[in-house]
PDB file with SEQRES, HELIX, SHEET and CRYST1 records, atoms N, CA, C and O in Angstrom:
SEQRES   1 A   29  UNK UNK UNK UNK UNK UNK UNK UNK UNK UNK UNK UNK UNK          
SEQRES   2 A   29  UNK UNK UNK UNK UNK UNK UNK UNK UNK UNK UNK UNK UNK          
SEQRES   3 A   29  UNK UNK UNK                                                  
HELIX    1 AA1 UNK A    2  UNK A    5  5                                   4    
HELIX    2 AA2 UNK A   18  UNK A   20  5                                   3    
SHEET    1 AA1 2 UNK A   6  UNK A  11  0                                        
SHEET    2 AA1 2 UNK A  23  UNK A  27 -1                                        
CRYST1    1.000    1.000    1.000  90.00  90.00  90.00 P 1           1          
ATOM      1  N   UNK A   1      -1.931 -17.712  -2.973  1.00  0.00           N  
ATOM      2  CA  UNK A   1      -2.531 -16.393  -3.221  1.00  0.00           C  
ATOM      3  C   UNK A   1      -1.677 -15.302  -2.579  1.00  0.00           C  
ATOM      4  O   UNK A   1      -1.391 -15.338  -1.382  1.00  0.00           O  
ATOM      5  N   UNK A   2      -1.282 -14.345  -3.393  1.00  0.00           N  
ATOM      6  CA  UNK A   2      -0.355 -13.306  -2.933  1.00  0.00           C  
ATOM      7  C   UNK A   2      -0.964 -12.423  -1.857  1.00  0.00           C  
ATOM      8  O   UNK A   2      -0.241 -11.849  -1.042  1.00  0.00           O  
ATOM      9  N   UNK A   3      -2.291 -12.308  -1.845  1.00  0.00           N  
ATOM     10  CA  UNK A   3      -2.967 -11.444  -0.877  1.00  0.00           C  
ATOM     11  C   UNK A   3      -2.760 -11.940   0.550  1.00  0.00           C  
ATOM     12  O   UNK A   3      -2.807 -11.154   1.497  1.00  0.00           O  
ATOM     13  N   UNK A   4      -2.533 -13.225   0.701  1.00  0.00           N  
ATOM     14  CA  UNK A   4      -2.343 -13.801   2.018  1.00  0.00           C  
ATOM     15  C   UNK A   4      -0.974 -13.498   2.589  1.00  0.00           C  
ATOM     16  O   UNK A   4      -0.729 -13.693   3.779  1.00  0.00           O  
ATOM     17  N   UNK A   5      -0.072 -13.014   1.725  1.00  0.00           N  
ATOM     18  CA  UNK A   5       1.283 -12.745   2.170  1.00  0.00           C  
ATOM     19  C   UNK A   5       1.516 -11.273   2.483  1.00  0.00           C  
ATOM     20  O   UNK A   5       2.605 -10.881   2.902  1.00  0.00           O  
ATOM     21  N   UNK A   6       0.491 -10.470   2.275  1.00  0.00           N  
ATOM     22  CA  UNK A   6       0.638  -9.045   2.565  1.00  0.00           C  
ATOM     23  C   UNK A   6       0.506  -8.816   4.068  1.00  0.00           C  
ATOM     24  O   UNK A   6      -0.548  -9.064   4.653  1.00  0.00           O  
ATOM     25  N   UNK A   7       1.590  -8.337   4.686  1.00  0.00           N  
ATOM     26  CA  UNK A   7       1.580  -8.160   6.131  1.00  0.00           C  
ATOM     27  C   UNK A   7       1.217  -6.732   6.533  1.00  0.00           C  
ATOM     28  O   UNK A   7       0.753  -6.491   7.647  1.00  0.00           O  
ATOM     29  N   UNK A   8       1.433  -5.792   5.617  1.00  0.00           N  
ATOM     30  CA  UNK A   8       1.067  -4.412   5.937  1.00  0.00           C  
ATOM     31  C   UNK A   8       0.743  -3.644   4.665  1.00  0.00           C  
ATOM     32  O   UNK A   8       1.489  -3.687   3.687  1.00  0.00           O  
ATOM     33  N   UNK A   9      -0.366  -2.952   4.697  1.00  0.00           N  
ATOM     34  CA  UNK A   9      -0.766  -2.128   3.561  1.00  0.00           C  
ATOM     35  C   UNK A   9      -1.072  -0.730   4.062  1.00  0.00           C  
ATOM     36  O   UNK A   9      -1.938  -0.546   4.917  1.00  0.00           O  
ATOM     37  N   UNK A  10      -0.361   0.259   3.530  1.00  0.00           N  
ATOM     38  CA  UNK A  10      -0.554   1.623   4.001  1.00  0.00           C  
ATOM     39  C   UNK A  10      -0.791   2.568   2.829  1.00  0.00           C  
ATOM     40  O   UNK A  10      -0.203   2.432   1.756  1.00  0.00           O  
ATOM     41  N   UNK A  11      -1.667   3.523   3.076  1.00  0.00           N  
ATOM     42  CA  UNK A  11      -1.859   4.577   2.095  1.00  0.00           C  
ATOM     43  C   UNK A  11      -0.813   5.653   2.354  1.00  0.00           C  
ATOM     44  O   UNK A  11      -0.737   6.192   3.458  1.00  0.00           O  
ATOM     45  N   UNK A  12      -0.006   5.967   1.345  1.00  0.00           N  
ATOM     46  CA  UNK A  12       1.037   6.967   1.505  1.00  0.00           C  
ATOM     47  C   UNK A  12       0.448   8.358   1.282  1.00  0.00           C  
ATOM     48  O   UNK A  12      -0.232   8.607   0.287  1.00  0.00           O  
ATOM     49  N   UNK A  13       0.722   9.254   2.224  1.00  0.00           N  
ATOM     50  CA  UNK A  13       0.221  10.614   2.097  1.00  0.00           C  
ATOM     51  C   UNK A  13       1.000  11.344   1.015  1.00  0.00           C  
ATOM     52  O   UNK A  13       2.160  11.710   1.207  1.00  0.00           O  
ATOM     53  N   UNK A  14       0.350  11.550  -0.124  1.00  0.00           N  
ATOM     54  CA  UNK A  14       1.013  12.171  -1.266  1.00  0.00           C  
ATOM     55  C   UNK A  14       0.706  13.659  -1.331  1.00  0.00           C  
ATOM     56  O   UNK A  14       0.977  14.313  -2.338  1.00  0.00           O  
ATOM     57  N   UNK A  15       0.137  14.194  -0.249  1.00  0.00           N  
ATOM     58  CA  UNK A  15      -0.144  15.622  -0.204  1.00  0.00           C  
ATOM     59  C   UNK A  15      -1.522  15.948  -0.762  1.00  0.00           C  
ATOM     60  O   UNK A  15      -2.500  15.274  -0.440  1.00  0.00           O  
ATOM     61  N   UNK A  16      -1.601  16.976  -1.595  1.00  0.00           N  
ATOM     62  CA  UNK A  16      -2.886  17.451  -2.109  1.00  0.00           C  
ATOM     63  C   UNK A  16      -3.525  16.510  -3.127  1.00  0.00           C  
ATOM     64  O   UNK A  16      -4.729  16.578  -3.371  1.00  0.00           O  
ATOM     65  N   UNK A  17      -2.712  15.632  -3.720  1.00  0.00           N  
ATOM     66  CA  UNK A  17      -3.252  14.756  -4.751  1.00  0.00           C  
ATOM     67  C   UNK A  17      -3.818  13.491  -4.133  1.00  0.00           C  
ATOM     68  O   UNK A  17      -3.223  12.419  -4.244  1.00  0.00           O  
ATOM     69  N   UNK A  18      -4.954  13.613  -3.491  1.00  0.00           N  
ATOM     70  CA  UNK A  18      -5.574  12.470  -2.827  1.00  0.00           C  
ATOM     71  C   UNK A  18      -6.300  11.571  -3.817  1.00  0.00           C  
ATOM     72  O   UNK A  18      -6.723  10.467  -3.474  1.00  0.00           O  
ATOM     73  N   UNK A  19      -6.443  12.058  -5.058  1.00  0.00           N  
ATOM     74  CA  UNK A  19      -7.126  11.258  -6.071  1.00  0.00           C  
ATOM     75  C   UNK A  19      -6.178  10.220  -6.659  1.00  0.00           C  
ATOM     76  O   UNK A  19      -6.597   9.290  -7.349  1.00  0.00           O  
ATOM     77  N   UNK A  20      -4.886  10.401  -6.368  1.00  0.00           N  
ATOM     78  CA  UNK A  20      -3.893   9.465  -6.900  1.00  0.00           C  
ATOM     79  C   UNK A  20      -2.881   9.164  -5.805  1.00  0.00           C  
ATOM     80  O   UNK A  20      -1.730   9.599  -5.857  1.00  0.00           O  
ATOM     81  N   UNK A  21      -3.340   8.407  -4.812  1.00  0.00           N  
ATOM     82  CA  UNK A  21      -2.493   8.104  -3.665  1.00  0.00           C  
ATOM     83  C   UNK A  21      -1.857   6.730  -3.823  1.00  0.00           C  
ATOM     84  O   UNK A  21      -2.567   5.729  -3.916  1.00  0.00           O  
ATOM     85  N   UNK A  22      -0.535   6.670  -3.854  1.00  0.00           N  
ATOM     86  CA  UNK A  22       0.163   5.391  -3.964  1.00  0.00           C  
ATOM     87  C   UNK A  22      -0.035   4.541  -2.712  1.00  0.00           C  
ATOM     88  O   UNK A  22      -0.205   5.062  -1.610  1.00  0.00           O  
ATOM     89  N   UNK A  23      -0.009   3.244  -2.901  1.00  0.00           N  
ATOM     90  CA  UNK A  23      -0.213   2.330  -1.779  1.00  0.00           C  
ATOM     91  C   UNK A  23       1.079   1.556  -1.503  1.00  0.00           C  
ATOM     92  O   UNK A  23       1.645   0.935  -2.403  1.00  0.00           O  
ATOM     93  N   UNK A  24       1.533   1.601  -0.257  1.00  0.00           N  
ATOM     94  CA  UNK A  24       2.735   0.877   0.129  1.00  0.00           C  
ATOM     95  C   UNK A  24       2.363  -0.514   0.629  1.00  0.00           C  
ATOM     96  O   UNK A  24       1.566  -0.669   1.554  1.00  0.00           O  
ATOM     97  N   UNK A  25       2.953  -1.509   0.002  1.00  0.00           N  
ATOM     98  CA  UNK A  25       2.670  -2.878   0.416  1.00  0.00           C  
ATOM     99  C   UNK A  25       3.952  -3.566   0.864  1.00  0.00           C  
ATOM    100  O   UNK A  25       4.961  -3.554   0.160  1.00  0.00           O  
ATOM    101  N   UNK A  26       3.891  -4.160   2.041  1.00  0.00           N  
ATOM    102  CA  UNK A  26       5.015  -4.977   2.482  1.00  0.00           C  
ATOM    103  C   UNK A  26       4.588  -6.427   2.368  1.00  0.00           C  
ATOM    104  O   UNK A  26       3.684  -6.880   3.070  1.00  0.00           O  
ATOM    105  N   UNK A  27       5.246  -7.144   1.480  1.00  0.00           N  
ATOM    106  CA  UNK A  27       4.849  -8.526   1.232  1.00  0.00           C  
ATOM    107  C   UNK A  27       5.897  -9.487   1.786  1.00  0.00           C  
ATOM    108  O   UNK A  27       7.075  -9.406   1.439  1.00  0.00           O  
ATOM    109  N   UNK A  28       5.459 -10.382   2.636  1.00  0.00           N  
ATOM    110  CA  UNK A  28       6.356 -11.372   3.211  1.00  0.00           C  
ATOM    111  C   UNK A  28       6.511 -12.533   2.244  1.00  0.00           C  
ATOM    112  O   UNK A  28       5.635 -13.390   2.128  1.00  0.00           O  
ATOM    113  N   UNK A  29       7.651 -12.542   1.547  1.00  0.00           N  
ATOM    114  CA  UNK A  29       7.885 -13.616   0.586  1.00  0.00           C  
ATOM    115  C   UNK A  29       8.616 -14.762   1.276  1.00  0.00           C  
ATOM    116  O   UNK A  29       8.914 -15.775   0.643  1.00  0.00           O  
TER     117      UNK A  29                                                      
END                                                                             
């Protein structure tokens, strides 16, 4: 399961557009 390999998940501050905030995922492969 790929979810078990995610070591860090961060919400990227995209400024005023909080309704469409990209998510940064660091996956340990």
